[in-house]
Coordinates of C-alpha atoms in Angstrom, one line a residue:
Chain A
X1 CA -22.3 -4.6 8.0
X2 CA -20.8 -6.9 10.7
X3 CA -20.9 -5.6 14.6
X4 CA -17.5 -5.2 14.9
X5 CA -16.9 -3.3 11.4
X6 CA -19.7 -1.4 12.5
X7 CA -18.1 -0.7 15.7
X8 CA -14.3 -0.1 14.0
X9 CA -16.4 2.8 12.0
X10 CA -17.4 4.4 15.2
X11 CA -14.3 4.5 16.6
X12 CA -12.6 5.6 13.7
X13 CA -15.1 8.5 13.3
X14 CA -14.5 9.2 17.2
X15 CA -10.6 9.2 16.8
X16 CA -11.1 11.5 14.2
X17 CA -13.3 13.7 16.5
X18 CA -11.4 13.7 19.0
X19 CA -8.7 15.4 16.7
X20 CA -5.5 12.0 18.5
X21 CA -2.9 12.4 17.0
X22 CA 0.4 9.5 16.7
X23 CA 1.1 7.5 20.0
X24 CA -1.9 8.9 22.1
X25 CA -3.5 6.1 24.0
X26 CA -7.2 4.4 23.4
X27 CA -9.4 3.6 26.7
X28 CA -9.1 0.5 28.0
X29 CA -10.8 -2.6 27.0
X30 CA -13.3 -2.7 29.6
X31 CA -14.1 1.0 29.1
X32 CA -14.5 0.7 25.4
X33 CA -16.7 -2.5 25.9
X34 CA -19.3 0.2 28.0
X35 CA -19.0 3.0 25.6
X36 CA -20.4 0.9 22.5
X37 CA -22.0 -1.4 24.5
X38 CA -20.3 -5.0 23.2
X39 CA -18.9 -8.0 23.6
X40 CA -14.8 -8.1 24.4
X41 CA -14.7 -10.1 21.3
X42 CA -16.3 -7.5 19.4
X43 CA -13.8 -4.6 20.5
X44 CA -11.0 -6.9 19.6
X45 CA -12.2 -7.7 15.9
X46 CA -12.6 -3.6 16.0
X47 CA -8.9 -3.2 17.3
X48 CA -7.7 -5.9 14.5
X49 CA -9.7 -4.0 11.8
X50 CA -8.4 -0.4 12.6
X51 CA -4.6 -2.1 13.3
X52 CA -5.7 -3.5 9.9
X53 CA -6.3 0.2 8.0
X54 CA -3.3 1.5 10.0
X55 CA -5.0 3.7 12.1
X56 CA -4.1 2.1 15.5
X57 CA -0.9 0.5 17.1
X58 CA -0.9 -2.5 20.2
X59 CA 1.6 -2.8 22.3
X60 CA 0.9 -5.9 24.6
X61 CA 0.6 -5.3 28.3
X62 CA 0.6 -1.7 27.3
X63 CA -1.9 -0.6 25.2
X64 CA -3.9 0.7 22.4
X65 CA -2.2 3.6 20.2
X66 CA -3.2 6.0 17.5
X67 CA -1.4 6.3 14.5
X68 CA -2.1 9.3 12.8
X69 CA 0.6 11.2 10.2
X70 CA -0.7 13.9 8.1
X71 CA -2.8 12.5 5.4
X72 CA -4.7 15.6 4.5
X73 CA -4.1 15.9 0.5
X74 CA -2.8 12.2 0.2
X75 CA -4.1 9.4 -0.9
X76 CA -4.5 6.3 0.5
X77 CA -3.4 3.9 -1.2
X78 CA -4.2 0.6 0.9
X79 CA -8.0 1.6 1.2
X80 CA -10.5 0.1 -0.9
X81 CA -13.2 2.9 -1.0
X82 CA -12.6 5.1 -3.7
X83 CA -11.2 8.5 -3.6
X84 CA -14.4 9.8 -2.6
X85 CA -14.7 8.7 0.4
X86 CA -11.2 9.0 1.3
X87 CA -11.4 12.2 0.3
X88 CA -14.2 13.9 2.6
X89 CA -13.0 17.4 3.6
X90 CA -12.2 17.5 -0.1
X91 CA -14.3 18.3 -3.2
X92 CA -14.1 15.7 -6.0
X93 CA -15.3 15.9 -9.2
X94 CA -15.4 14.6 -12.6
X95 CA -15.4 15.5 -16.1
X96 CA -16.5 11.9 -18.1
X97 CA -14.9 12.0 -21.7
X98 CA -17.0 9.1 -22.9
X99 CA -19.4 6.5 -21.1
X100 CA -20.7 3.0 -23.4
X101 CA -21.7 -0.3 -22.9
X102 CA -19.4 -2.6 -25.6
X103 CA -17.8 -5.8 -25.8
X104 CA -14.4 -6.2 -23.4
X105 CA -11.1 -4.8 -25.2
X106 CA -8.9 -8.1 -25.8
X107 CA -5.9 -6.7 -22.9
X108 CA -8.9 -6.2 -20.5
X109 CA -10.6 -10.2 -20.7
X110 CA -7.3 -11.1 -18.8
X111 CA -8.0 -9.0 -15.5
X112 CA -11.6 -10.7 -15.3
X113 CA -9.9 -13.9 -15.3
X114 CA -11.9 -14.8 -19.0
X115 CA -14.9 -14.4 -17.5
X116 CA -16.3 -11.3 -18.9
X117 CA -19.3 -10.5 -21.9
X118 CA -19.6 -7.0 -21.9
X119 CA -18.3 -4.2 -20.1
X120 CA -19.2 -0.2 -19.2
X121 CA -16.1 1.6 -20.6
X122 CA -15.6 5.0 -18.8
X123 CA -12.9 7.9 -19.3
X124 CA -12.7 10.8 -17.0
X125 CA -11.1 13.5 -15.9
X126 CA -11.3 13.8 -11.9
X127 CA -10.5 16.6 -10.0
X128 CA -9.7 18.1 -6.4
X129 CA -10.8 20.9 -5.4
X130 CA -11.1 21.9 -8.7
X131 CA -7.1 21.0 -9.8
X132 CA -6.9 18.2 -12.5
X133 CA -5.7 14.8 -10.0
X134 CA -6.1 12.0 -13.0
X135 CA -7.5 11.0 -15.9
X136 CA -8.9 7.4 -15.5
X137 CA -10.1 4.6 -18.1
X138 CA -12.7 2.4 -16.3
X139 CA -14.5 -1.0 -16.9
X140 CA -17.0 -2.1 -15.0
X141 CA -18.8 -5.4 -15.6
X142 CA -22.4 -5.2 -16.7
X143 CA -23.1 -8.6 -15.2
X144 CA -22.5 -7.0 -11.7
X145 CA -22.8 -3.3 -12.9
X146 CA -25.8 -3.0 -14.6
X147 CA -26.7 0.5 -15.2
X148 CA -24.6 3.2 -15.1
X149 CA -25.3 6.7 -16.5
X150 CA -23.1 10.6 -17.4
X151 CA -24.3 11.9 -14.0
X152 CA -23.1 8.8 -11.3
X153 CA -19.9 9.1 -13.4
X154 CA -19.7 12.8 -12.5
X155 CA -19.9 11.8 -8.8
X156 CA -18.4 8.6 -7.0
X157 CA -19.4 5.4 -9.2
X158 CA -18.0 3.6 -5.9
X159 CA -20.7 4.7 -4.0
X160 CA -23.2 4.3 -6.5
X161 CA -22.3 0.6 -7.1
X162 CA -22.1 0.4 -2.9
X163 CA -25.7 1.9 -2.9
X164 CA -26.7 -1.4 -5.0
X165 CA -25.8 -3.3 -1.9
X166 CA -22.7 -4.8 -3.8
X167 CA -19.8 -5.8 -1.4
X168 CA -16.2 -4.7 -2.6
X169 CA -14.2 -6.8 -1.4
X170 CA -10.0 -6.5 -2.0
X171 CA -7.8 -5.4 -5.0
X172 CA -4.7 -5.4 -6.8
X173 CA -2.6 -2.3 -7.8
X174 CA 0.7 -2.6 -10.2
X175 CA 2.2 1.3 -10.3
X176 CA 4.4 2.1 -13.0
X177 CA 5.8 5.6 -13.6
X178 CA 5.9 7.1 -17.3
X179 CA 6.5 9.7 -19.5
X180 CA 3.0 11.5 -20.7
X181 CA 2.2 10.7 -24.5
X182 CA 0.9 13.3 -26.4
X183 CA -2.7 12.5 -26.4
X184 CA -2.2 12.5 -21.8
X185 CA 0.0 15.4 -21.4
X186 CA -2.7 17.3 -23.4
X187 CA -5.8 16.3 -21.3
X188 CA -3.6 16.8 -18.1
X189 CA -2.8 20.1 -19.2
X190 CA 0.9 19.4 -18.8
X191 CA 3.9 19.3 -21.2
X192 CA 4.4 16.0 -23.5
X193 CA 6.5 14.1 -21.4
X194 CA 6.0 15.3 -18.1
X195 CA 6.1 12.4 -15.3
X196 CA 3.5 10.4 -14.2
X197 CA 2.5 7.8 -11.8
X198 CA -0.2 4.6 -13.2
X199 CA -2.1 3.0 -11.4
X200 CA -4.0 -0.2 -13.0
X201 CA -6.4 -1.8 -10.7
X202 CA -8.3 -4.9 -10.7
X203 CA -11.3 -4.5 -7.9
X204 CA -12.4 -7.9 -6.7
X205 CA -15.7 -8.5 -5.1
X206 CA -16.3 -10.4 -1.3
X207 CA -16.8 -13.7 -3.6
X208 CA -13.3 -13.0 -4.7
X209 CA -14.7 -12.2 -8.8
X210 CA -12.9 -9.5 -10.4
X211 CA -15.9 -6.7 -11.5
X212 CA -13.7 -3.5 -12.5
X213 CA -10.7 -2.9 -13.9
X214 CA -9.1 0.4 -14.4
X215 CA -5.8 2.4 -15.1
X216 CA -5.6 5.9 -13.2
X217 CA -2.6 8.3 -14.8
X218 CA -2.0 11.2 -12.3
X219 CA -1.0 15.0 -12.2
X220 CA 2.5 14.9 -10.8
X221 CA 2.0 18.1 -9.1
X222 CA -1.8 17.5 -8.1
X223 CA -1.2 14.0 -6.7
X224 CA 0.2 12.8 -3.5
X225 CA 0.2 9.3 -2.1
X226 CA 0.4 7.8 1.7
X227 CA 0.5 4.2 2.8
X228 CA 0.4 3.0 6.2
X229 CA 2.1 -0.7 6.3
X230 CA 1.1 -3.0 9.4
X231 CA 3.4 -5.4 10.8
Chain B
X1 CA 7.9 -15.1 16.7
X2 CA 4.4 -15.9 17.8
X3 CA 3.0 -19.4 17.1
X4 CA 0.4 -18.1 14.8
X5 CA 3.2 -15.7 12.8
X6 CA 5.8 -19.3 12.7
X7 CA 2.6 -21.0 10.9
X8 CA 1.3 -17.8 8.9
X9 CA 4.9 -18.2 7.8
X10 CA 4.7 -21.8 6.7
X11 CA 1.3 -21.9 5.1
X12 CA 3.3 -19.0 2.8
X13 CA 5.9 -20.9 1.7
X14 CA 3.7 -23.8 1.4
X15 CA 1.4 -21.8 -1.5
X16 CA 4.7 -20.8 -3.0
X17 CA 6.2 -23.9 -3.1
X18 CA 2.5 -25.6 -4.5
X19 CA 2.6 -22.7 -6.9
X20 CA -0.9 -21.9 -5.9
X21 CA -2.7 -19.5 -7.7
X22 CA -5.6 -16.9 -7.5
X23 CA -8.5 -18.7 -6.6
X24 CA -6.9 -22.1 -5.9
X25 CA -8.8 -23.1 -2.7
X26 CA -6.6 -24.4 0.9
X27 CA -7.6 -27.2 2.8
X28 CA -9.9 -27.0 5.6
X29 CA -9.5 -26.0 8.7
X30 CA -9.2 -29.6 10.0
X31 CA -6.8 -30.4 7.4
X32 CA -4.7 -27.6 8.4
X33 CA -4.4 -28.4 11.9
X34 CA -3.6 -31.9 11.5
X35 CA -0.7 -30.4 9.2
X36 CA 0.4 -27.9 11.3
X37 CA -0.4 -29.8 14.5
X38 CA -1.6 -26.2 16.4
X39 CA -5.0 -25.8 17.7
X40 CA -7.7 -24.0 15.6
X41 CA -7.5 -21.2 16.8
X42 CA -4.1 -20.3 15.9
X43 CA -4.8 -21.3 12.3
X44 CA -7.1 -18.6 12.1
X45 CA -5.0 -16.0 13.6
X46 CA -2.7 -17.0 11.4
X47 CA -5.1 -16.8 8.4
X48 CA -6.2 -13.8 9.3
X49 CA -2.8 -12.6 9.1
X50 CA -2.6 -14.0 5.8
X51 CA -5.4 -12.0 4.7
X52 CA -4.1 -8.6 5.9
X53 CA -0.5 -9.4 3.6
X54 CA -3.1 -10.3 0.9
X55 CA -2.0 -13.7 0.2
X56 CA -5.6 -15.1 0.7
X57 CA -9.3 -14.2 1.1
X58 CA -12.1 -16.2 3.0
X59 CA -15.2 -16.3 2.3
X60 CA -18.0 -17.4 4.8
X61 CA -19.2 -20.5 4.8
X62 CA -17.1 -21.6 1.2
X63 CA -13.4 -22.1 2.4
X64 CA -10.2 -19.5 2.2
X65 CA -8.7 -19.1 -1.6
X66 CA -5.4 -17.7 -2.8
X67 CA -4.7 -14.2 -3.5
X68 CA -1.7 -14.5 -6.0
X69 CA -1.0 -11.9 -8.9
X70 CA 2.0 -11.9 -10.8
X71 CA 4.2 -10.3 -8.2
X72 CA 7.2 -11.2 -10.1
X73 CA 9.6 -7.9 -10.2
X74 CA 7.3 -5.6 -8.6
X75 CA 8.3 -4.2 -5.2
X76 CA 5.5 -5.2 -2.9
X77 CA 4.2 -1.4 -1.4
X78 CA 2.8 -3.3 2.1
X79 CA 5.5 -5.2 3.5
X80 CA 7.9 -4.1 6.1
X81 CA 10.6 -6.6 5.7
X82 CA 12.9 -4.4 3.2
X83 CA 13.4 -5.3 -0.5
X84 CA 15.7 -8.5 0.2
X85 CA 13.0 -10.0 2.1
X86 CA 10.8 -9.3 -1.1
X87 CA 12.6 -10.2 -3.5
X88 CA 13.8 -13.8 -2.8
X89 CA 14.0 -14.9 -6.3
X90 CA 16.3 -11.5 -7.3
X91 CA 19.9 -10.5 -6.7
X92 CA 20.0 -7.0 -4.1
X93 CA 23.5 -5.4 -4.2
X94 CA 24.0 -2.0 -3.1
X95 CA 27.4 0.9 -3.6
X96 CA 27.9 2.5 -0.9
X97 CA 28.3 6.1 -1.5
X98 CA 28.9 7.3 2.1
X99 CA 28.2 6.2 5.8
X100 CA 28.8 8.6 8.7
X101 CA 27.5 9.5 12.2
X102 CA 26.0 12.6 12.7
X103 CA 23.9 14.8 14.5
X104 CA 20.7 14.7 12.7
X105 CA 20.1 17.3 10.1
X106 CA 16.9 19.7 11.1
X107 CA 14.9 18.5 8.7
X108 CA 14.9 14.7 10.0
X109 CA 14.2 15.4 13.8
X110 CA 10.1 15.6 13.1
X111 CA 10.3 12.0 11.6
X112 CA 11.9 11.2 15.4
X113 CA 9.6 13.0 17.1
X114 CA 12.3 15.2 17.8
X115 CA 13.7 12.3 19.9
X116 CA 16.5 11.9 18.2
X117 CA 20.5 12.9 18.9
X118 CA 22.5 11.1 17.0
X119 CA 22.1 9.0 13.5
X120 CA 23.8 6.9 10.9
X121 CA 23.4 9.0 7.7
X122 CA 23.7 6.0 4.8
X123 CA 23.7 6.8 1.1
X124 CA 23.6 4.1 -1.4
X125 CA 22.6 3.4 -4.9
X126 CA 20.9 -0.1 -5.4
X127 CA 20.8 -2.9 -7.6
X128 CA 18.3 -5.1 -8.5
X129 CA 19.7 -8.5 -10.8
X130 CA 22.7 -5.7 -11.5
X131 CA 20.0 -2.7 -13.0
X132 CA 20.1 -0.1 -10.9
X133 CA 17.0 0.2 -9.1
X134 CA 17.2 3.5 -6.7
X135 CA 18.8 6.1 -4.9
X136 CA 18.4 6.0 -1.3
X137 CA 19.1 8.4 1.8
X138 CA 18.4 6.8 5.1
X139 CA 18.7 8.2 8.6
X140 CA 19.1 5.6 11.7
X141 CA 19.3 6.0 15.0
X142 CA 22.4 5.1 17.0
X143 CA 20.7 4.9 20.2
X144 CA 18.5 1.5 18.1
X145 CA 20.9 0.8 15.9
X146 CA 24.3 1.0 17.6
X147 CA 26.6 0.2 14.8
X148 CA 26.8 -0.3 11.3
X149 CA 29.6 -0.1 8.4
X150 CA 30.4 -0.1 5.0
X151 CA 29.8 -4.2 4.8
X152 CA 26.7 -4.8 6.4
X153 CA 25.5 -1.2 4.2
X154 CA 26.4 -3.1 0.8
X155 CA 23.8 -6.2 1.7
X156 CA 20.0 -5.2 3.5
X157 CA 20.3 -3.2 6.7
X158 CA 17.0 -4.6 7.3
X159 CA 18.4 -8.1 8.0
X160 CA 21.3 -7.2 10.1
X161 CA 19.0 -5.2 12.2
X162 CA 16.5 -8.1 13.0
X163 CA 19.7 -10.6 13.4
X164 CA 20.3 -7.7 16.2
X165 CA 16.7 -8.7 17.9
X166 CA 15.4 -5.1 17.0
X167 CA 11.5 -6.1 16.4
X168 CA 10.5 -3.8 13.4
X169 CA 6.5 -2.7 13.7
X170 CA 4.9 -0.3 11.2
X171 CA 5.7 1.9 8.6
X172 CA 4.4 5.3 7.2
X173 CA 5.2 6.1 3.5
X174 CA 4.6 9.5 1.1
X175 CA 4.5 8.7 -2.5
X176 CA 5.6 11.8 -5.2
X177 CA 6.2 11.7 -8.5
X178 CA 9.1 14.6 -9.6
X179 CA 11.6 15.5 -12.4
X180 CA 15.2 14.1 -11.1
X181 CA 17.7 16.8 -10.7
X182 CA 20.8 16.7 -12.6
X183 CA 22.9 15.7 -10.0
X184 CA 20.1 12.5 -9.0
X185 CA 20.3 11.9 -12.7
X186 CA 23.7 10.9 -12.9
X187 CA 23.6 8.9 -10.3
X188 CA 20.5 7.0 -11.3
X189 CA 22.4 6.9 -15.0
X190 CA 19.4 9.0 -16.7
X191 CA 19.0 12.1 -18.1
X192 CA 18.1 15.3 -16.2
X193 CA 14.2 16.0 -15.6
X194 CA 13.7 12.0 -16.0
X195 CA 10.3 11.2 -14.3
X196 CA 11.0 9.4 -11.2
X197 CA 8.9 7.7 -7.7
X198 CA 10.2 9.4 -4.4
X199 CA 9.3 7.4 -1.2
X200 CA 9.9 8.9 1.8
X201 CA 9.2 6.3 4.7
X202 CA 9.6 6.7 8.7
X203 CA 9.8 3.0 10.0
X204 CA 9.0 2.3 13.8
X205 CA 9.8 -0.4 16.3
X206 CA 6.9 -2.4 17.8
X207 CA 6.9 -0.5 20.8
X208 CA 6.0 2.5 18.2
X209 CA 9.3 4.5 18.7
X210 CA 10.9 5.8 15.1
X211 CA 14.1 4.6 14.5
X212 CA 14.6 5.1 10.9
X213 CA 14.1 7.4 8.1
X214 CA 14.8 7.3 4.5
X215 CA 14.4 8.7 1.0
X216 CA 14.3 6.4 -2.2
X217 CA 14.4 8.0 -5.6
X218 CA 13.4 4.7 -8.0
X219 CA 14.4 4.2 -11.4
X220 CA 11.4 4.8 -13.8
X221 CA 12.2 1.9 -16.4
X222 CA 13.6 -0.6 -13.8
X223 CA 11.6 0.0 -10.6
X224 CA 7.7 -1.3 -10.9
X225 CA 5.7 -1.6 -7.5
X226 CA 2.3 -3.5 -6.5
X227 CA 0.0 -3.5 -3.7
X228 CA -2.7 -6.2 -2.5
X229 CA -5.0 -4.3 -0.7
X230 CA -7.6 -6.0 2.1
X231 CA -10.9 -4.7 3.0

């Protein structure tokens, strides 16, 4: 991890400690320089990171602000780390329908931009705090995901594939909202129907190669979503 | 506009008009600021703001490459500049279904921070390429935005406002799927308990004061939305 994301984490973690809330003001420069014990340039790569994730505001000659709305029970949809970990004071689980290793479905070779030989599929059910949030159809490539296995998918296979020291990098979400087929409305546990939000996801790594492609359907009632746009 | 944001500007029109694609690589740095003829470092400013709209990715020591999925039709979540901005290539109109100043209603003061005493309430149904596309509510401050009428409330707000010199920051949005109501059916030409994407978004001024507030009910067959998310 680079100094300064290493340094944004801290003072995330410290905002959050802190319990700031929207439009209170940072420490200066010079006194945030002492606390982490950096470089200027560090603290303002920090400041551009966390401006970045919509956590802080700048206001030059002024300041450094907090931005903080109520995000408990949302998710955060500009935030490349999962659910789980965007999730913390929450309890996520998963139910995995099915889990093999097989040749990529035709519609999914286009996401991997051709370059794809075989591919983990996963279905699951997740859940928070024990309510049904999604069902989600995942494909992970075995040429960057080698091994994965029923129990990571019952847990956070972001964090697993983190713990392999591979670097997610950015990704690409089309939403779409739906009426549940049959077959969805049933493993929801709603009517046939019912609304829905998609999500399909391609997840890029650093090096910019696509590695996991998936389509999330949510639980209209279970599922709420926050974005916080930058300038 | 800052130097940086003019040429962050320019470099984005110039992929659109080279019709650059995902992975096509930019010139180097040299190359750019020859073009450009700014110093290096506001070419990587402004490639680093680039990166946070999610128009590129760099990666150390190989060059910078273009970010660029079909965004064609799909409502960009992570832009502040209003639909018209986004959708250059499309025809926005809007009805106008009533504009009057009022007190604001109880339930809009938090968004203000309770500093709030007086807003344009604006309700309009819009179109995208003459489909409708949503049902919006939105709440504007007169004490920001001074005056408005039917006219400028049939093209995008958005653009009269920044012709005004009002320097629009950040925004927070909430994302929930519902059933419309009968009444938002009609309007949205759909039948009752049609799934539909409510965003409710407060959008702030540089300086981090709220000045507006709005509702958007979207059309579930016309309305699709996509995100480019950074690390």
């Amino acid at each position: 991890m680079l100094k300064y994301d290493e340094v944004a984490t801290k003072m995330e973690a410290q905002i959050i400690a802190d319990g700031l809330t929207q439009g209170d003001k940072l420490p200066k420069l010079t006194e945030l320089m002492a606390k982490y014990a950096v470089s200027k340039s560090t603290i303002v790569k920090a400041l551009a990171k966390l401006e970045q994730r919509g956590l802080i505001y700048q206001i030059q000659g002024s300041g450094v602000f907090v931005r903080r709305p109520k995000l408990d029970e949302h998710i955060n949809l500009i935030n490349n780390n999962g659910f789980t970990a965007d999730m913390v004071k929450h309890k996520m689980t998963a139910k995995v329908l099915s889990l093999k290793k097989i040749a990529p479905p035709k519609d999914m070779i286009k996401y991997f931009n051709g370059d794809v030989k075989e591919v983990y599929e996963v279905k699951r059910i997740r859940y928070l705090d024990d309510q049904i949030l999604c069902l989600e159809e995942s494909y992970f490539k075995t040429s960057v995901v080698p091994f994965l296995n029923e129990q990571i998918a019952q847990g956070s296979i972001f964090n697993y594939v983190r713990e392999l020291g591979i670097a997610i990098g950015f990704s690409d979400k089309y939403l779409n909202v739906i009426e549940l087929s049959k077959k969805e409305a049933k493993l929801l546990e709603l009517p046939e129907k019912a609304p829905a939000l998609t999500i399909e996801e391609t997840y890029y790594l650093t090096s910019g190669e696509a590695f996991d492609h998936s389509k999330t359907t949510y639980h209209f009632k279970n599922a709420k979503f926050f974005i916080q746009s930058t300038t």
